[in-house]
Coordinates of C-alpha atoms and ligand atoms in Angstrom, one line a residue:
X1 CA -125.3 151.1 -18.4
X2 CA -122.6 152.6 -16.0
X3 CA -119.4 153.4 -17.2
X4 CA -116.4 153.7 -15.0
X5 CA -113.6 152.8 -17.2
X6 CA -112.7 155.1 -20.5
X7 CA -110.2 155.3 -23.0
X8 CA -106.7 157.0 -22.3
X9 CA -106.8 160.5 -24.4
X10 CA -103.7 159.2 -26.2
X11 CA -105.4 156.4 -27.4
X12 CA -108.5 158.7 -27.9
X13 CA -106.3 161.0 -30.1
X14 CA -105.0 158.5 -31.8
X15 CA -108.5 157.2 -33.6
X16 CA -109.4 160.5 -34.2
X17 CA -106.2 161.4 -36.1
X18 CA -106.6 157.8 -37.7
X19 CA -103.8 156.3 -36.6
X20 CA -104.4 153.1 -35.2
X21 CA -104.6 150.0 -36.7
X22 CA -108.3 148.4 -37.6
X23 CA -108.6 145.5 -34.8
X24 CA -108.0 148.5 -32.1
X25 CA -110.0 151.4 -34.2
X26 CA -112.9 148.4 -34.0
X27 CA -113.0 148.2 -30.4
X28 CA -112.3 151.9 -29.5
X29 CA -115.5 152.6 -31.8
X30 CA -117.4 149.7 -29.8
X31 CA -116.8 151.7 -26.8
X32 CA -117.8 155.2 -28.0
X33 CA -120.8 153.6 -29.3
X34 CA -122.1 152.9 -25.8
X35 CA -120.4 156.1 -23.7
X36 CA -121.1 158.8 -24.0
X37 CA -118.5 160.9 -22.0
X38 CA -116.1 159.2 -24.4
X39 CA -118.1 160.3 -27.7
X40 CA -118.2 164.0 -26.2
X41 CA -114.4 163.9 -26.0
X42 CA -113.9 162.3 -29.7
X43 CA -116.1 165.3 -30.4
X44 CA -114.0 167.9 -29.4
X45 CA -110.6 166.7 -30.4
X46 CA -112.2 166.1 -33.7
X47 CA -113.4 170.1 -33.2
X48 CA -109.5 170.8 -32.1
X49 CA -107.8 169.0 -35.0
X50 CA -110.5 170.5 -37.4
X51 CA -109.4 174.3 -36.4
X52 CA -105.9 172.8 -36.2
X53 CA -106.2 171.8 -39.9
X54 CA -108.2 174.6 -41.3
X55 CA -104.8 176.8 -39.7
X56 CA -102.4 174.3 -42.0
X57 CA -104.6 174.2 -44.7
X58 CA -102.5 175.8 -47.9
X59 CA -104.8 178.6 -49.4
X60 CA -106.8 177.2 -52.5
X61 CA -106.7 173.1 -51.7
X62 CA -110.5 172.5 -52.1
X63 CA -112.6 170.7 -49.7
X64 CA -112.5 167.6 -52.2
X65 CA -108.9 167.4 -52.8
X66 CA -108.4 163.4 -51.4
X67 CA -111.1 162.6 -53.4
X68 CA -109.8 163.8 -56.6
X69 CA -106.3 162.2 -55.6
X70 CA -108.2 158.8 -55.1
X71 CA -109.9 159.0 -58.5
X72 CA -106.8 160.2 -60.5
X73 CA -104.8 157.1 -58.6
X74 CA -107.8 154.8 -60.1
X75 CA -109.3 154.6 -57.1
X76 CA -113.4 155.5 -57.4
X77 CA -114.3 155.7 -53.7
X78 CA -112.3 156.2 -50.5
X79 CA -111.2 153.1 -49.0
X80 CA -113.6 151.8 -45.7
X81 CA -111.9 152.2 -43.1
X82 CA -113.4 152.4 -39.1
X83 CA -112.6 156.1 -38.8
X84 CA -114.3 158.8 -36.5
X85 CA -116.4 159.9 -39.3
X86 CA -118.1 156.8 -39.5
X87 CA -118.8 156.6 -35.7
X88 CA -121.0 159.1 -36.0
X89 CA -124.0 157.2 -37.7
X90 CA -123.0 154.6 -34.6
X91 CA -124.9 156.3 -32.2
X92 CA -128.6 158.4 -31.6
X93 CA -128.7 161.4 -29.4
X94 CA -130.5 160.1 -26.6
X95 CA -127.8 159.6 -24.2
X96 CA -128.0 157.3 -21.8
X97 CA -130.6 155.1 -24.3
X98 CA -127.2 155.1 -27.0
X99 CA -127.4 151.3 -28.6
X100 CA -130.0 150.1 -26.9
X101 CA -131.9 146.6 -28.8
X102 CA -132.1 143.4 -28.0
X103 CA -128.8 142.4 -29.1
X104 CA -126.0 142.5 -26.3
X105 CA -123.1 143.3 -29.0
X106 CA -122.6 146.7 -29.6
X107 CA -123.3 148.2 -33.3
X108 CA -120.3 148.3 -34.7
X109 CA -119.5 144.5 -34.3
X110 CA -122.5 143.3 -35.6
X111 CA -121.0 143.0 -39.0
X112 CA -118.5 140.7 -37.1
X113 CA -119.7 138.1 -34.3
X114 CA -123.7 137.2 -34.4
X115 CA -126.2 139.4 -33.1
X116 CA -126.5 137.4 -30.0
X117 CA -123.4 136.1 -27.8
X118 CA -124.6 132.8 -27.3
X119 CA -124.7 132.1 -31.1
X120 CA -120.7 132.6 -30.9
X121 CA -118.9 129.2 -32.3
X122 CA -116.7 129.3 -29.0
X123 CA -113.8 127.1 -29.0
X124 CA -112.4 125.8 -25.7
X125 CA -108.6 127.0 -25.1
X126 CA -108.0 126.0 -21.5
X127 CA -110.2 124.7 -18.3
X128 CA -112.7 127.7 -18.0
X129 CA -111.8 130.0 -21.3
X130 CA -113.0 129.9 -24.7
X131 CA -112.3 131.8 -27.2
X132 CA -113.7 132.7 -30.7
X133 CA -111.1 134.7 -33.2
X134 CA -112.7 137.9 -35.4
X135 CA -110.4 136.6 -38.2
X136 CA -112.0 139.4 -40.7
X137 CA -109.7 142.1 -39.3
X138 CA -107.1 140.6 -38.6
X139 CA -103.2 142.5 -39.3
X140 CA -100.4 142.1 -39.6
X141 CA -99.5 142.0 -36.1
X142 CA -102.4 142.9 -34.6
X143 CA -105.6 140.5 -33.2
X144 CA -108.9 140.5 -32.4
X145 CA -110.8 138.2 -30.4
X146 CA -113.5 136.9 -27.9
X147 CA -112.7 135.7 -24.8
X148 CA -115.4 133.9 -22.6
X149 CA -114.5 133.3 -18.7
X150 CA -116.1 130.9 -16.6
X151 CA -117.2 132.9 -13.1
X152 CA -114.2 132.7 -11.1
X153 CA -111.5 131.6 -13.6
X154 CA -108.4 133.9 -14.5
X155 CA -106.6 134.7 -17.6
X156 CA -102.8 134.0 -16.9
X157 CA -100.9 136.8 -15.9
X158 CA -99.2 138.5 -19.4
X159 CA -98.0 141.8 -20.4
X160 CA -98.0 143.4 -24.0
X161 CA -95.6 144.5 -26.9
X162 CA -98.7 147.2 -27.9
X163 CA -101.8 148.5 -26.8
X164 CA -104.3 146.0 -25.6
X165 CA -107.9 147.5 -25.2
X166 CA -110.8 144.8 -23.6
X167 CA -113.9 145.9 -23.6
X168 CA -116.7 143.8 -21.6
X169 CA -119.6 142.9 -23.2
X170 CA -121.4 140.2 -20.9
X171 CA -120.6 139.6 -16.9
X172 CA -117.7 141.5 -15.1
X173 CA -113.8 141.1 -14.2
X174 CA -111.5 142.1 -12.0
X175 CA -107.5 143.4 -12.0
X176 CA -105.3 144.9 -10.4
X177 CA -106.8 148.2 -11.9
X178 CA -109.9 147.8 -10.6
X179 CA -113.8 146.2 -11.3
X180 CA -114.8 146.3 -15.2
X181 CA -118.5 145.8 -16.0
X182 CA -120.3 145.7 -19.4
X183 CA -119.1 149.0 -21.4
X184 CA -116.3 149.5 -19.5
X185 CA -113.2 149.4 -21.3
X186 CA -109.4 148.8 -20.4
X187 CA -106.8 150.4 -22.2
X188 CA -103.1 149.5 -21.5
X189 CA -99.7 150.3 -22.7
X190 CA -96.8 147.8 -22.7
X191 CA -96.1 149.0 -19.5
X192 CA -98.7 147.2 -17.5
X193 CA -98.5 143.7 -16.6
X194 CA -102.0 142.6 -15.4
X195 CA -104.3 139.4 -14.2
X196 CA -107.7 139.6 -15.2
X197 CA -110.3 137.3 -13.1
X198 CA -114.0 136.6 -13.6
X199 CA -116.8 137.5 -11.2
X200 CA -118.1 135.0 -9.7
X201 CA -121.8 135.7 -10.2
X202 CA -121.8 134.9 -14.1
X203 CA -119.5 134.2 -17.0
X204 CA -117.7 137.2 -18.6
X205 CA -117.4 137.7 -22.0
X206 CA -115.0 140.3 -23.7
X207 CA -114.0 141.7 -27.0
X208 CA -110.0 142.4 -26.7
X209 CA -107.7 143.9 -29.3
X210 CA -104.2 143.6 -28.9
X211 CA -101.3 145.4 -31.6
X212 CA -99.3 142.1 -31.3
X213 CA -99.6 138.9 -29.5
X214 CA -99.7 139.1 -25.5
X215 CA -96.9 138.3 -23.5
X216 CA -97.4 135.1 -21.1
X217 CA -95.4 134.9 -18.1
X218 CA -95.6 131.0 -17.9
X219 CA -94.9 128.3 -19.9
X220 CA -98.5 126.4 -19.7
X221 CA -100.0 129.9 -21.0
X222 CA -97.2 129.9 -23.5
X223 CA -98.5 126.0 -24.9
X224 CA -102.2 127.5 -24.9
X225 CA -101.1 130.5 -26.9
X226 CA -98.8 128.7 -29.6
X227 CA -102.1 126.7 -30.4
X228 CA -104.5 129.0 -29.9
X229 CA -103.1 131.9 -31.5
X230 CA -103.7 134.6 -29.2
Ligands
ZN1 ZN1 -115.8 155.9 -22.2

């Protein structure tokens, strides 16, 4: 796998401090289980904000002091939650062999979607898209989803009130950023209004988080959203 599109250090920074909300930490993780380059820099602003803590640690707060708090507040264990800690046991150290079986899904959505995309309950949305909702993490305001474009078809062109990261897990599309192939991921900011089209050569599947619904720039998008919920 060949990775030409990462993750933006803000939104890098952001899962390492914990900050995001689960639908994007999910995806972000789904990325850094396949790349590498972006697993070596989660590494070292973990490192950073590890000697940045140990700097503001006050003298005498031990090692276990959250979990203390959490069992004095009732609380047994520390809640789940897809953190950078628990990347860690997403990937091996071989490199360029990182999540390789037979499934095309990467590890940390296999508790989500089946093993094997074709075993995903698609439901048609518009001529050429279907989609399938991960309803399990779903916020507040924030979504998570499966969208599966027919070769050639493209997603209407929308903006966003949030982050919206897409990563591809089957086929390849095109923007007006550039080529995305499996792995690759696309992180934009409200400020980028885009047009995603499917290759030609095969369907293209996708795993996209958003922090609140997308914003359609035509009414017949606007219909498919209201009852799809996207
Ligand atoms: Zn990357």
């Amino acid at each position: 796998m060949s990775i030409h599109h990462h993750l933006s250090d803000s939104t890098l920074g952001a899962f390492t401090a914990g900050t995001l909300i689960e639908t994007i930490s999910l995806v972000v993780a789904s990325h850094i289980s396949v790349c590498p380059d972006c697993r070596k820099r989660k590494d070292q602003l973990e490192t950073i904000g590890g000697i940045q803590l140990k700097i503001a640690e006050p003298e005498g707060l031990s090692s276990d002091a959250l979990q203390k708090t959490m069992i004095r507040l009732g609380k047994q264990e520390l809640p789940h939650v897809i953190s950078p800690a628990n990347t860690s046991s997403l990937s091996s150290s071989s490199g360029a062999a990182l999540n390789v079986s037979n499934s095309e899904v990467p590890k940390p959505l296999r508790a989500y979607i089946p093993n094997h995309l074709e075993d995903v309950e698609w439901k048609p949305i518009a001529p050429g898209i279907k989609f399938f909702a991960i309803e399990d993490l779903k916020t507040a305001n924030g979504t998570l989803s499966l969208l599966n474009i027919a070769p050639g078809v493209n997603i209407p062109e929308h903006g966003h009130h949030g982050i919206e990261l897409t990563q591809v897990l089957k086929g390849s599309f095109s923007d007006e950023i550039g080529r995305f192939e499996v792995g690759d991921i696309a992180d934009l900011d409200s400020d980028i209004k885009h047009q995603p089209i499917a290759d030609t050569s095969d369907s293209c599947i996708c795993l996209i988080a958003t922090e609140a619904p997308l914003k359609f720039t035509s009414m017949l998008p606007r219909l498919v959203q209201y009852f799809s919920g996207i």
